[in-house]
Tab-separated table of C-alpha atoms in Angstrom:
chain	number	residue	atom	x	y	z
A	1	MET	CA	8.709	162.038	153.954
A	2	LYS	CA	9.890	162.844	150.439
A	3	TYR	CA	8.837	159.368	149.316
A	4	THR	CA	5.275	159.892	150.577
A	5	ALA	CA	5.043	163.305	148.913
A	6	ALA	CA	6.268	161.881	145.611
A	7	ARG	CA	3.770	159.004	145.753
A	8	THR	CA	0.949	161.395	146.632
A	9	TYR	CA	1.883	163.688	143.741
A	10	ARG	CA	1.941	160.729	141.323
A	11	ALA	CA	-1.437	159.483	142.581
A	12	VAL	CA	-3.039	162.923	142.267
A	13	HIS	CA	-1.505	163.406	138.821
A	14	TRP	CA	-2.752	159.988	137.687
A	15	ALA	CA	-6.276	160.621	139.019
A	16	THR	CA	-6.437	164.079	137.453
A	17	THR	CA	-5.255	162.723	134.112
A	18	ARG	CA	-7.835	159.906	134.201
A	19	VAL	CA	-10.667	162.334	134.980
A	20	GLN	CA	-9.590	164.666	132.166
A	21	GLU	CA	-9.398	161.752	129.707
A	22	GLY	CA	-12.830	160.575	130.810
A	23	LEU	CA	-14.336	164.019	130.311
A	24	GLN	CA	-12.765	164.301	126.852
A	25	GLU	CA	-14.141	160.877	125.929
A	26	ALA	CA	-17.590	161.862	127.191
A	27	LYS	CA	-17.512	164.998	125.030
A	28	ARG	CA	-16.381	162.999	122.010
A	29	ARG	CA	-18.942	160.193	122.505
A	30	PRO	CA	-21.797	161.426	124.692
A	31	ASP	CA	-23.784	158.167	124.350
A	32	ARG	CA	-20.973	155.989	125.697
A	33	GLY	CA	-22.149	153.617	128.400
A	34	ASP	CA	-25.858	154.276	128.107
A	35	ILE	CA	-28.134	151.262	128.387
A	36	SER	CA	-30.964	151.362	125.905
A	37	THR	CA	-34.559	151.111	127.030
A	38	THR	CA	-35.011	148.014	124.904
A	39	THR	CA	-32.209	146.235	126.738
A	40	VAL	CA	-33.785	147.046	130.104
A	41	ILE	CA	-37.203	145.788	128.938
A	42	ILE	CA	-35.694	142.534	127.653
A	43	TRP	CA	-33.811	141.909	130.930
A	44	VAL	CA	-36.875	142.653	133.065
A	45	ALA	CA	-38.998	140.317	130.937
A	46	ALA	CA	-36.386	137.556	131.118
A	47	VAL	CA	-36.024	137.794	134.891
A	48	THR	CA	-39.802	137.955	135.374
A	49	GLY	CA	-40.265	134.891	133.171
A	50	ALA	CA	-37.610	132.964	135.063
A	51	VAL	CA	-39.205	133.827	138.414
A	52	LEU	CA	-42.651	132.790	137.159
A	53	ILE	CA	-41.338	129.468	135.859
A	54	ALA	CA	-39.467	128.748	139.082
A	55	GLY	CA	-42.538	129.678	141.128
A	56	THR	CA	-44.760	127.418	139.056
A	57	ILE	CA	-42.370	124.516	139.472
A	58	ALA	CA	-42.231	125.132	143.236
A	59	VAL	CA	-46.036	125.173	143.484
A	60	VAL	CA	-46.383	121.951	141.460
A	61	VAL	CA	-43.720	120.183	143.505
A	62	ALA	CA	-45.322	121.335	146.768
A	63	LYS	CA	-48.776	120.235	145.608
A	64	TYR	CA	-47.752	116.791	144.393
A	65	ASN	CA	-44.897	116.175	146.821
A	66	GLY	CA	-46.472	113.065	148.357
A	67	ARG	CA	-47.094	111.520	144.961
A	68	LEU	CA	-43.589	112.279	143.662
A	69	ASN	CA	-41.838	110.355	146.454
A	70	GLY	CA	-42.253	107.005	144.714
A	71	LEU	CA	-40.610	108.063	141.450
């Protein structure tokens, strides 16, 4: 029983320390971890472009599937 209590105390102490360190870091650098709007716009544009290209290729392959068999 003492072993479980000691492990629980260590786990609670570790978690409390980590939370306190995280809060101190957030106060020191409030912009830490924020994703800029520009980054989000670039990722959305890249994913949209990739989906459009893949869709176009799928449509072309479906349309000309019979003609592509002999290649």
